[in-house]
Coordinates of N, CA and C and ligand atoms in Angstrom, one line a residue:
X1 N 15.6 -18.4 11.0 CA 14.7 -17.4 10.5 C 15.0 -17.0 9.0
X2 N 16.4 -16.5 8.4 CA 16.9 -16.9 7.3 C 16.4 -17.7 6.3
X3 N 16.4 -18.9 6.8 CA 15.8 -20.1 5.7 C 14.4 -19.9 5.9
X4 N 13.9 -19.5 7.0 CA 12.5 -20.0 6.9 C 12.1 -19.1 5.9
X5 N 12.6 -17.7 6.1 CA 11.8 -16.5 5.3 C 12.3 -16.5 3.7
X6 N 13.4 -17.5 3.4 CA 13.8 -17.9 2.0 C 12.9 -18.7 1.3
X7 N 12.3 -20.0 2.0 CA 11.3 -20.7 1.6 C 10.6 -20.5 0.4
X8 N 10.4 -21.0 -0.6 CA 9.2 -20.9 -1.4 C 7.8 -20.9 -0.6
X9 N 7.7 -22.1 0.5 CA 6.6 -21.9 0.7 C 6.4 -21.2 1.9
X10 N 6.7 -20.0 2.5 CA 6.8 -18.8 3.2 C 6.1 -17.9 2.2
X11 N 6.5 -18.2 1.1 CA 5.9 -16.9 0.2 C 4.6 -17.8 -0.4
X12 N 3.9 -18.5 -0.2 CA 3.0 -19.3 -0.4 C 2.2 -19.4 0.7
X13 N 2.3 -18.9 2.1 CA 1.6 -19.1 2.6 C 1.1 -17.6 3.2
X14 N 1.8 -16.4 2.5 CA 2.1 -14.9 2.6 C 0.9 -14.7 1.6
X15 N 1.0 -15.6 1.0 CA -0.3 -15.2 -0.1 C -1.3 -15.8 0.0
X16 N -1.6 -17.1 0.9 CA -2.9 -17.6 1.3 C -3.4 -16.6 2.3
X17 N -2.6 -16.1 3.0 CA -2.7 -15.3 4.1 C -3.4 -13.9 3.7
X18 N -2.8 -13.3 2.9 CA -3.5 -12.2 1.9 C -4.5 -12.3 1.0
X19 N -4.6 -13.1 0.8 CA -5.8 -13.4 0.4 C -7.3 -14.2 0.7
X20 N -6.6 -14.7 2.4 CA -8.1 -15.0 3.1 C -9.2 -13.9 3.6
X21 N -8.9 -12.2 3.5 CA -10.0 -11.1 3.4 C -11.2 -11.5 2.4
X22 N -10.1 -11.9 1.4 CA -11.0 -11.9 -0.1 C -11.8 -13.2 0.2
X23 N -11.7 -14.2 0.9 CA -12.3 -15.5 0.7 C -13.6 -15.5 1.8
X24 N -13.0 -14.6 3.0 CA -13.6 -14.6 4.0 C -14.9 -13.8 3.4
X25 N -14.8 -13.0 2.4 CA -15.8 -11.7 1.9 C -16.6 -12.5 1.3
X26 N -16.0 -13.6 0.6 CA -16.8 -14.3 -0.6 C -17.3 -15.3 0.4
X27 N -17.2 -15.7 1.1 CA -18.0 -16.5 1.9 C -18.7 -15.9 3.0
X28 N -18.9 -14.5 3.5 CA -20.0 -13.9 4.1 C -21.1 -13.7 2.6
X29 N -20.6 -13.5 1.8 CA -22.0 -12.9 0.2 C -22.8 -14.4 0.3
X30 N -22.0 -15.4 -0.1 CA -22.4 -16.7 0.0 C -23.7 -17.0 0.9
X31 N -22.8 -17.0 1.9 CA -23.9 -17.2 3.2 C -25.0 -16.5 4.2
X32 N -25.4 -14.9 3.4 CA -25.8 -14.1 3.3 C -25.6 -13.1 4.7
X33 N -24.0 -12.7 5.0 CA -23.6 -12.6 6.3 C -23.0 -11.0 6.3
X34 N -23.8 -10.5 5.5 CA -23.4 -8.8 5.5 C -23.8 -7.7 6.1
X35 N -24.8 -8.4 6.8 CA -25.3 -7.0 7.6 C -26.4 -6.2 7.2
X36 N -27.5 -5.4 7.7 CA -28.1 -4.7 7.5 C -27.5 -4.0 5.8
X37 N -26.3 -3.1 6.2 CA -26.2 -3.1 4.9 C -25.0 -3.4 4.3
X38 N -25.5 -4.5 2.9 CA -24.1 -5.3 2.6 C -23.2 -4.1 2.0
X39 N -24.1 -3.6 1.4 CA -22.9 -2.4 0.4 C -21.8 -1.4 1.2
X40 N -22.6 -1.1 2.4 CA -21.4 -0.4 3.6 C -20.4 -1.2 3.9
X41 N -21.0 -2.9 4.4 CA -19.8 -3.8 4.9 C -18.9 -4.1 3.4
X42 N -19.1 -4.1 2.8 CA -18.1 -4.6 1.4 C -17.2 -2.9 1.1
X43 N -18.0 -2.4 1.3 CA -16.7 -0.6 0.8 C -16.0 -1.0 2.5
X44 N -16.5 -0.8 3.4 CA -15.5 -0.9 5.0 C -14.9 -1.8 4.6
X45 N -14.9 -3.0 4.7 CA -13.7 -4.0 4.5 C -13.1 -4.2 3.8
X46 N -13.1 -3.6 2.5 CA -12.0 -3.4 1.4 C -11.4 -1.9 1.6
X47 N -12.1 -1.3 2.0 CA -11.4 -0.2 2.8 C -10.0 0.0 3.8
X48 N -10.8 -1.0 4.4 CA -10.0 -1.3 5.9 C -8.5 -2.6 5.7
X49 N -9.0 -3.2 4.5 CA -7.9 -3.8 3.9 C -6.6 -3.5 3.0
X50 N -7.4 -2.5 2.2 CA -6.3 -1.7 1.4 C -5.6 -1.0 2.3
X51 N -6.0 -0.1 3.5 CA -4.9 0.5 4.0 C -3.5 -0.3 4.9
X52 N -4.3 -1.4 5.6 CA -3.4 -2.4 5.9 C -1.9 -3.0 5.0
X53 N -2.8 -3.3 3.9 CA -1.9 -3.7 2.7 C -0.7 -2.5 2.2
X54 N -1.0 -1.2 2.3 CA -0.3 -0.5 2.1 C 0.6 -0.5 3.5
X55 N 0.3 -0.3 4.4 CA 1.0 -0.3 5.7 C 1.8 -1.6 5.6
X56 N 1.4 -2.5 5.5 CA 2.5 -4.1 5.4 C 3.5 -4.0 4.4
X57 N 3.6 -3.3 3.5 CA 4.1 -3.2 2.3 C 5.1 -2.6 3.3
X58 N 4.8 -0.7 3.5 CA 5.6 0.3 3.8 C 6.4 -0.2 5.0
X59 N 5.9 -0.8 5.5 CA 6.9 -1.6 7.0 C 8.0 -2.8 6.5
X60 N 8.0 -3.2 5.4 CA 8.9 -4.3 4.7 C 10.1 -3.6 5.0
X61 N 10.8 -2.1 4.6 CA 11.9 -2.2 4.2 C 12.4 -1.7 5.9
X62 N 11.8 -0.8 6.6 CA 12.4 -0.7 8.0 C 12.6 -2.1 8.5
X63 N 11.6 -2.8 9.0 CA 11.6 -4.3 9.6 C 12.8 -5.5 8.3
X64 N 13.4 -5.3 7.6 CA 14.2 -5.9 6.8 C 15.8 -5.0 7.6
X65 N 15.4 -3.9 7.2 CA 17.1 -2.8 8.0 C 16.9 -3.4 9.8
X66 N 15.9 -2.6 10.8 CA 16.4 -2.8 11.9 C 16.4 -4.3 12.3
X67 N 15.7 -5.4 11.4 CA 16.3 -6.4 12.0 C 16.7 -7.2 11.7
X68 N 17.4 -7.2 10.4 CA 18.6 -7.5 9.8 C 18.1 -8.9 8.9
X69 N 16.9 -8.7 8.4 CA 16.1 -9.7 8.0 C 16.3 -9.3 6.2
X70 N 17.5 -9.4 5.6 CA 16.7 -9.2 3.6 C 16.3 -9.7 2.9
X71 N 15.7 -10.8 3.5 CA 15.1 -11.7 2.6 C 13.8 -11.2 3.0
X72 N 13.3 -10.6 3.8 CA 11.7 -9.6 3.8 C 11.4 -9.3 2.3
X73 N 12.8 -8.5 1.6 CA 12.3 -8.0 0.0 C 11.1 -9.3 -0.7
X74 N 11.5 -10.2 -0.4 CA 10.9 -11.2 -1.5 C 9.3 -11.2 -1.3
X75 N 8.7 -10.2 -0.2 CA 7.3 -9.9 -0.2 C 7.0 -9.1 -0.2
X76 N 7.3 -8.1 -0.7 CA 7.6 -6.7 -0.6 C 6.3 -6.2 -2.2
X77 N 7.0 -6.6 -3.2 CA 5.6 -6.8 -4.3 C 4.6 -7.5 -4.6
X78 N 4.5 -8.5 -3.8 CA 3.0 -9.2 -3.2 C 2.2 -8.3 -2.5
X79 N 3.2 -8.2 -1.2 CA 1.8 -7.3 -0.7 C 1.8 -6.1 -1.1
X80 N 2.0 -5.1 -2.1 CA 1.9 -3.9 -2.5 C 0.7 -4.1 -3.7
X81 N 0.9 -5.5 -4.6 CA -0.2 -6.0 -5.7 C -1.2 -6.4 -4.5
X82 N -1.2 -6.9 -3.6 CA -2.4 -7.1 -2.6 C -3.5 -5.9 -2.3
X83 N -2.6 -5.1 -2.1 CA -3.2 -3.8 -1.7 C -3.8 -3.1 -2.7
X84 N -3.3 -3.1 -4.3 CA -4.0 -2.9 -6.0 C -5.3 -3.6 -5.8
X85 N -4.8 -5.1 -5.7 CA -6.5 -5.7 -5.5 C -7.2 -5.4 -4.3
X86 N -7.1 -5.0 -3.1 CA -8.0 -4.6 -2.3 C -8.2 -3.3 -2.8
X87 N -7.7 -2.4 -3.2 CA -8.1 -1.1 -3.6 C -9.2 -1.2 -5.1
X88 N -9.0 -2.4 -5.6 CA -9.9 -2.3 -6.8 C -10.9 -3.0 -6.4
X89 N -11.3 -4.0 -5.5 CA -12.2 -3.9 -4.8 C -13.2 -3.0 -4.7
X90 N -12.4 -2.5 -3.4 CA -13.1 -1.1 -2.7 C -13.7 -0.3 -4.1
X91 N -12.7 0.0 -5.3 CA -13.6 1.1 -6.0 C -14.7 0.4 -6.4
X92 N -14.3 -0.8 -6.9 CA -15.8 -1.9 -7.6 C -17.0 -1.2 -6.8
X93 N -17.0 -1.9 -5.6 CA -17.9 -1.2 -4.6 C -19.1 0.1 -4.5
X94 N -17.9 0.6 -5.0 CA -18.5 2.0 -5.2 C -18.8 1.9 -6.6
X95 N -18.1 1.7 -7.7 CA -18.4 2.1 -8.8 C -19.8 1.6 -8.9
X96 N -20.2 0.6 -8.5 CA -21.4 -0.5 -9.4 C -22.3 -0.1 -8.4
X97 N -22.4 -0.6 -6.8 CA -24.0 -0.2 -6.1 C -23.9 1.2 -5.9
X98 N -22.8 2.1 -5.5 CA -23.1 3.7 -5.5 C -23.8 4.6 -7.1
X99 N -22.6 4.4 -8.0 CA -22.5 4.9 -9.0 C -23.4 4.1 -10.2
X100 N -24.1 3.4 -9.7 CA -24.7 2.4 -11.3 C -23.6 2.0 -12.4
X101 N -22.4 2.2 -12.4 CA -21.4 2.0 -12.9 C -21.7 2.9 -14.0
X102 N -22.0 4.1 -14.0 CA -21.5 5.5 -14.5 C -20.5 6.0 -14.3
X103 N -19.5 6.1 -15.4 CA -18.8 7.0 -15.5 C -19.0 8.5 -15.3
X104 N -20.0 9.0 -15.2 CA -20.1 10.6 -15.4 C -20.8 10.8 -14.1
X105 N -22.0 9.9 -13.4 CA -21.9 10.4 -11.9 C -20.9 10.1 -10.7
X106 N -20.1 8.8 -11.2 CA -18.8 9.2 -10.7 C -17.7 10.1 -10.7
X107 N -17.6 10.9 -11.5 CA -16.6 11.9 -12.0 C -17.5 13.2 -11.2
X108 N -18.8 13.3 -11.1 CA -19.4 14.8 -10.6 C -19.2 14.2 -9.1
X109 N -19.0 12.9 -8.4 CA -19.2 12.9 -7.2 C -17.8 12.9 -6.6
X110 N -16.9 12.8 -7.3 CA -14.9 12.7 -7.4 C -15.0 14.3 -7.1
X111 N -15.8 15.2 -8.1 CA -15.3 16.4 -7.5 C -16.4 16.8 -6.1
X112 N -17.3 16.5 -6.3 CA -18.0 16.9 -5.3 C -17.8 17.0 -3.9
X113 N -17.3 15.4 -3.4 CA -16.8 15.0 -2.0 C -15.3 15.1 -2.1
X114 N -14.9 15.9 -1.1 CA -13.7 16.0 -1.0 C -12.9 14.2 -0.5
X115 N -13.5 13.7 0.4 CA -12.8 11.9 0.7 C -12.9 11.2 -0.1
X116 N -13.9 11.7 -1.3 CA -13.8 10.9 -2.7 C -12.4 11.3 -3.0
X117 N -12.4 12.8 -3.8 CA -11.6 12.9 -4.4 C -10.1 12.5 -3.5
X118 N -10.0 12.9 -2.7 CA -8.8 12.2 -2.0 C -8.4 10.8 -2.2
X119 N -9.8 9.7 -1.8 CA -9.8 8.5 -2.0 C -9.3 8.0 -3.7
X120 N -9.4 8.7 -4.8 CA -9.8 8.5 -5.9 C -7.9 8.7 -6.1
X121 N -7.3 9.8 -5.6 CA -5.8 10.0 -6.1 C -5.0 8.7 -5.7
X122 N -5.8 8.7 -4.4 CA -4.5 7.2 -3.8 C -5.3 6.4 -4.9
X123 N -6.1 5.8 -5.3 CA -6.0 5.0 -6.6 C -5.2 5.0 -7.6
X124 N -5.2 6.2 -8.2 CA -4.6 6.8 -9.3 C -3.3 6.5 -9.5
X125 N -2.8 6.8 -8.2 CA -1.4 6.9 -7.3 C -0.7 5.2 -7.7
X126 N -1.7 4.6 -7.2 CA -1.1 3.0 -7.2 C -1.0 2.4 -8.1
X127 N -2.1 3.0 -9.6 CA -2.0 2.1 -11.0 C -0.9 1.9 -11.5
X128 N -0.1 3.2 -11.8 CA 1.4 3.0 -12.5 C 2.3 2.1 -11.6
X129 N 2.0 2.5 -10.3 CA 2.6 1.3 -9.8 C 2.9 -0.3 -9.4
X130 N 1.6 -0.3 -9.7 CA 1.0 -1.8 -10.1 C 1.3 -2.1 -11.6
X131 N 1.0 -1.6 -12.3 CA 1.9 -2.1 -14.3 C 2.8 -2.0 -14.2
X132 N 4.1 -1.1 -12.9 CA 5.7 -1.3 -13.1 C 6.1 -1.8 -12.1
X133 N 5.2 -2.8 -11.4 CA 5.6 -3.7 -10.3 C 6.8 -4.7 -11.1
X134 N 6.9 -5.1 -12.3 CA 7.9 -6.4 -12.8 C 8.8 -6.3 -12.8
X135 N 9.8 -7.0 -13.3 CA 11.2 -6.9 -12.8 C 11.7 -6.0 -14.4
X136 N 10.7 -6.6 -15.6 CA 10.5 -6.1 -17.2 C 11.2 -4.4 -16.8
X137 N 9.9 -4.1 -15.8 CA 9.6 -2.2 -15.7 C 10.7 -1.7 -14.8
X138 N 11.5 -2.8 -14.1 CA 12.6 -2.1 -13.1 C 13.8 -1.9 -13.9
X139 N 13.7 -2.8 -15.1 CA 15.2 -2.8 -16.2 C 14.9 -1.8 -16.7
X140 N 13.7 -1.4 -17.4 CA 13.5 -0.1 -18.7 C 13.4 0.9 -18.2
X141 N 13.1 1.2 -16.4 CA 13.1 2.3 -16.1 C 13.9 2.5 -15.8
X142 N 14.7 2.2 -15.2 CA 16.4 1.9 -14.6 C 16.1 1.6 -12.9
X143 N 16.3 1.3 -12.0 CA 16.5 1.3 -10.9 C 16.3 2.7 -10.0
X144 N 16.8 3.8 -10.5 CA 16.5 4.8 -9.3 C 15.6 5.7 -9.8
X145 N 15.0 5.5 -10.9 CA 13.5 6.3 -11.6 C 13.0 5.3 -11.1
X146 N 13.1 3.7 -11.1 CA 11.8 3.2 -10.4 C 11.6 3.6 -9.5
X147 N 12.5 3.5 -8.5 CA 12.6 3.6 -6.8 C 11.9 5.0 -6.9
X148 N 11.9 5.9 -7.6 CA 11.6 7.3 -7.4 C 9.8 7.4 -7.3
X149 N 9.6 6.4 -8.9 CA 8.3 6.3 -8.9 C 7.3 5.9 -7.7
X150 N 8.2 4.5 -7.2 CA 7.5 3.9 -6.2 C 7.4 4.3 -4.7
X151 N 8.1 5.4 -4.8 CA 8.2 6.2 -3.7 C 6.4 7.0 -3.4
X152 N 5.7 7.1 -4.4 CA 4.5 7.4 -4.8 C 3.4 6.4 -4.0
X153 N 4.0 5.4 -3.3 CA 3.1 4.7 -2.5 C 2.9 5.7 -1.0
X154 N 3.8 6.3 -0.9 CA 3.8 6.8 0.5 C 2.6 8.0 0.7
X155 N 2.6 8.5 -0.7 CA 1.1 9.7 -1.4 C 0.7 8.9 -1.0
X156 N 0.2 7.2 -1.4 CA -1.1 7.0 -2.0 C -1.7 6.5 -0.2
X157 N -0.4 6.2 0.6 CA -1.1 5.7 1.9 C -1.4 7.1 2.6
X158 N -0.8 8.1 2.4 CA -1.6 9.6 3.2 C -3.0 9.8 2.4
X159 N -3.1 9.7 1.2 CA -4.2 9.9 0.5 C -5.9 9.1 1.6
X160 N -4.9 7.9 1.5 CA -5.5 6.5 2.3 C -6.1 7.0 3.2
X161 N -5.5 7.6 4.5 CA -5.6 8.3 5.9 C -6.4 9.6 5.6
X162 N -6.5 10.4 4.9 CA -7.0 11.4 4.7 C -8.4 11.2 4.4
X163 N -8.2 10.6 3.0 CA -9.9 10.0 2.7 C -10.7 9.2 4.1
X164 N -10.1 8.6 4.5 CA -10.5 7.8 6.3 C -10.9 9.1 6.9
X165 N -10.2 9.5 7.2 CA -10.4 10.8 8.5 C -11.7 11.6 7.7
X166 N -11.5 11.7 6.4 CA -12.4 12.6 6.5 C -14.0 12.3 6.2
X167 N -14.0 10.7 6.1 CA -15.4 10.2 5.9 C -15.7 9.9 7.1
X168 N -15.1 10.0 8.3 CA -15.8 9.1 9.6 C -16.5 10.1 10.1
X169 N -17.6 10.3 10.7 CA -18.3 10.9 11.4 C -18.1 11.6 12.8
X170 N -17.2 10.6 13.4 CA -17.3 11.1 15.0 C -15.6 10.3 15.4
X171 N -16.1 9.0 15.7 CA -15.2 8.3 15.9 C -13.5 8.1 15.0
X172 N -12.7 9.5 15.2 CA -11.7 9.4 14.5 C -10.4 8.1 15.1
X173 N -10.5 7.2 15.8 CA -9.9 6.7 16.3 C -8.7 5.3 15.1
X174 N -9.3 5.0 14.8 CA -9.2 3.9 13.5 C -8.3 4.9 12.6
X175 N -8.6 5.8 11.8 CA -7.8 7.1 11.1 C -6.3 7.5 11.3
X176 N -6.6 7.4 12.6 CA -5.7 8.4 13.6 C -4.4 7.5 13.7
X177 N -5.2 6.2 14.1 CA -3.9 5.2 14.1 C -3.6 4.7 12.9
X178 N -3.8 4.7 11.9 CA -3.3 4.7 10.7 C -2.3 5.8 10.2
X179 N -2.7 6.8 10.8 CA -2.3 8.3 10.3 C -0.7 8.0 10.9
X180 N -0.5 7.3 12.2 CA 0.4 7.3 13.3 C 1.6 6.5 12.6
X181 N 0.7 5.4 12.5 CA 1.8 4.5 11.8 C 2.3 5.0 10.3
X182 N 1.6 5.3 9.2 CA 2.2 6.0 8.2 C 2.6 7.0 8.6
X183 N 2.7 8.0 9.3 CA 3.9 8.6 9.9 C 5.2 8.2 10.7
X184 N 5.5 7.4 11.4 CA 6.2 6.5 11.8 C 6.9 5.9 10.2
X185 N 6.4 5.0 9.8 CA 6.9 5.1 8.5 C 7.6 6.1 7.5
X186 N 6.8 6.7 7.4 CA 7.6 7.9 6.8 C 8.6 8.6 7.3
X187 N 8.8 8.8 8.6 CA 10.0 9.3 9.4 C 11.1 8.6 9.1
X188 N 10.5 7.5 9.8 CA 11.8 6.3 9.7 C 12.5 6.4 8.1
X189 N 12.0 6.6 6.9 CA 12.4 6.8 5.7 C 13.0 8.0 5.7
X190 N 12.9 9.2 6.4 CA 13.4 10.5 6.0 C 14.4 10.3 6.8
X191 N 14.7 9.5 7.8 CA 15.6 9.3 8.7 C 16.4 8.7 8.1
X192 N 16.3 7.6 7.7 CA 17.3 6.4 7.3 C 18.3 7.0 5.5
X193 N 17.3 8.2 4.9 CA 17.8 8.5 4.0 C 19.1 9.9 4.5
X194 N 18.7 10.4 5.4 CA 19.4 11.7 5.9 C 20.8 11.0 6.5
X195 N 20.5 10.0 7.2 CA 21.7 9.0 7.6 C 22.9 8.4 6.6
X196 N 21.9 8.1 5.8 CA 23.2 7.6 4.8 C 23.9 8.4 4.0
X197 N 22.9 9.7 3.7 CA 23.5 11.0 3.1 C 24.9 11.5 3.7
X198 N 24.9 11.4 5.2 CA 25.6 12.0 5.8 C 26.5 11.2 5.8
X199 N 26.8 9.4 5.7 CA 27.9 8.9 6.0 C 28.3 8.8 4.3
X200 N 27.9 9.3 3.3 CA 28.4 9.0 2.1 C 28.9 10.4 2.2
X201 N 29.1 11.9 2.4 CA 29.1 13.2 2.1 C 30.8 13.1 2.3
X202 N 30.9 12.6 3.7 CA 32.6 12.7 3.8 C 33.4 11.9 2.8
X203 N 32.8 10.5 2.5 CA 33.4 9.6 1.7 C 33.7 10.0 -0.3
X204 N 32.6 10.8 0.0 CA 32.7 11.8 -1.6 C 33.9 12.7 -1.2
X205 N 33.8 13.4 -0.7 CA 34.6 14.7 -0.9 C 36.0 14.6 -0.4
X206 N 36.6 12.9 0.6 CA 37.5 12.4 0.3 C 38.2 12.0 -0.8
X207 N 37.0 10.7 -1.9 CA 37.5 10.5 -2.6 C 37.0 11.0 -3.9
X208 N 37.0 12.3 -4.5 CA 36.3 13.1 -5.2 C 36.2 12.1 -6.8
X209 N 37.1 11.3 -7.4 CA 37.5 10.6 -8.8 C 36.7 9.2 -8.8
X210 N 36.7 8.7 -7.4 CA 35.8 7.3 -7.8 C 34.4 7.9 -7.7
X211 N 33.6 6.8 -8.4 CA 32.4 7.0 -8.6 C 31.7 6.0 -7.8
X212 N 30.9 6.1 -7.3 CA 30.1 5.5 -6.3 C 28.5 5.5 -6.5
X213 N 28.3 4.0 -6.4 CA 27.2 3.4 -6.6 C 26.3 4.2 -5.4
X214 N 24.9 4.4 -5.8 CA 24.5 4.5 -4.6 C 22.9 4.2 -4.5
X215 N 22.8 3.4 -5.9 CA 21.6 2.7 -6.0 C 21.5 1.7 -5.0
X216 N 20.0 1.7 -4.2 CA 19.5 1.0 -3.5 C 18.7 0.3 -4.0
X217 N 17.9 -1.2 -4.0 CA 17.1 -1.5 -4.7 C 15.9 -1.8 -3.4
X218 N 16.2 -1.5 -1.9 CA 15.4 -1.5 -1.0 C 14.2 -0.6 -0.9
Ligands
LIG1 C1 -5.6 4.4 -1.5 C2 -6.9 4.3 -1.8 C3 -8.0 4.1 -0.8 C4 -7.9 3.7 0.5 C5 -6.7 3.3 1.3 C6 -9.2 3.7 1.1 C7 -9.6 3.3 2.4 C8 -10.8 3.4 2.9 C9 -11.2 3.1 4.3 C10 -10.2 2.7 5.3 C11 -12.5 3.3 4.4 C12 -13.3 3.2 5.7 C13 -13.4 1.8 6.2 C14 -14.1 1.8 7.6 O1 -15.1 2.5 7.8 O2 -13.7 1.0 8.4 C15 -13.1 3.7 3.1 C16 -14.4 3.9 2.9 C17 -14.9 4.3 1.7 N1 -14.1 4.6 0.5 FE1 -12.1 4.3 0.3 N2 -10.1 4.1 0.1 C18 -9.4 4.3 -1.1 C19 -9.9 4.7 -2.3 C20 -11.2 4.9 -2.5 C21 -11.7 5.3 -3.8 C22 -10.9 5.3 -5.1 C23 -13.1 5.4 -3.7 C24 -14.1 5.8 -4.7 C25 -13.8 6.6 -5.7 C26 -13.4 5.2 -2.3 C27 -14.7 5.3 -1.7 C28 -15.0 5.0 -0.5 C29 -16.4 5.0 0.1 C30 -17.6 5.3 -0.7 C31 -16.3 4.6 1.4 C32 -17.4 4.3 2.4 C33 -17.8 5.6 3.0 C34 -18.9 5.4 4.1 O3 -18.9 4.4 4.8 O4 -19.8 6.2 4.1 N3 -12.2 4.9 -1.6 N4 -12.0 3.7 2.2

């Protein structure tokens, strides 16, 4: 398992894999396979992708700890830039057949609907994160202001759930279970950080003069 998930082409095939939504999309337009209405099926399925992407991402570093897998990291900013491009997608979507690609009735309709505006922050949320995805932005920021920044993915996937729940009509079911697992996630993070707190607390206040690393790059 080790080697396989070391592979070059593991991470080569992590990215054909992420990127067959996008091909499969470009080949329903092609073949004129959208549905009554294409502009709903292209915002749902870049919709329904970006949250996934974020959830794949957020589950990298639990599924790397409980199952002893760290070579997981090495997909960890693929699919987080996967989820940038399905989320710029989705806005395309909107910007061009909702919006005519106006700036200014987009901005009156950001304030207007509240799942906009929700939907619009978890964008916001993921830009800086996506330009300090490199390894450039992890040197100049230092390591635990990135980690800090990128902690801003976990907004942008509630943002995600939020905007969901509150565009659906009836059927909150799809939402809900999103909601579940980004929560689960997030636990597991408030957990695993409360944990280590506690086994470092004795180890300080025994050895008060050394100084101790406690940057994580997970
Ligand atoms: C983190 C960012 C975002 C996530 C995770 C997200 C996710 C979603 C999801 C899951 C859906 C519903 C898909 C379905 O029905 O199966 C959706 C629909 C939609 N989203 Fe987003 N979205 C995001 C950002 C945005 C932004 C920035 C905009 C526009 C400013 C936007 C506008 C829309 C619209 C117009 C719909 C369709 C609503 C309808 O069907 O009536 N979203 N989005």
């Amino acid at each position: 398992m080790h080697r396989l998930l070391s592979s070059k082409w593991t991470k080569v095939v992590v990215f054909l894999f992420s990127l067959a939504p996008f091909g499969a999309l470009v080949w329903r337009i092609l073949h004129n396979q959208l549905g009554a209405n294409p502009v709903e099926f292209l915002q749902r399925a870049t919709g329904d992708w970006t949250l996934r992407f974020l959830v794949f991402t957020l589950a990298i570093t639990p599924f790397r700890k409980l199952f002893r897998l760290p070579e997981l990291i090495r997909f960890r900013r693929m699919l987080g830039l996967f989820a940038f491009f399905y989320v710029s997608l989705h806005f395309l979507t909107y910007l061009g057949p909702d919006q005519s690609f106006s700036l200014s009735a987009m901005w009156k309709d950001v304030a207007k609907r509240p799942f906009v505006t929700v939907g619009f922050t978890g964008l916001l949320l993921l830009i800086p994160l996506a330009i300090t995805s490199t390894a450039g932005w992890i040197r100049r920021l230092g390591g635990r202001r990135w980690q800090l920044l990128h902690r801003a993915i976990y907004f942008a996937a509630v943002c995600g759930v939020i905007h969901f729940y509150w565009l659906v009509k009836s059927d909150i079911r799809k939402p809900v279970f999103y909601g579940v697992l980004v929560a689960i996630l997030l636990l597991w993070r408030v957990g695993d950080w409360l944990l280590k707190r506690n086994r470092q607390a004795p180890v300080k206040a025994s050895a008060p003069r050394v100084s101790i690393n406690t940057t994580e790059t997970g």
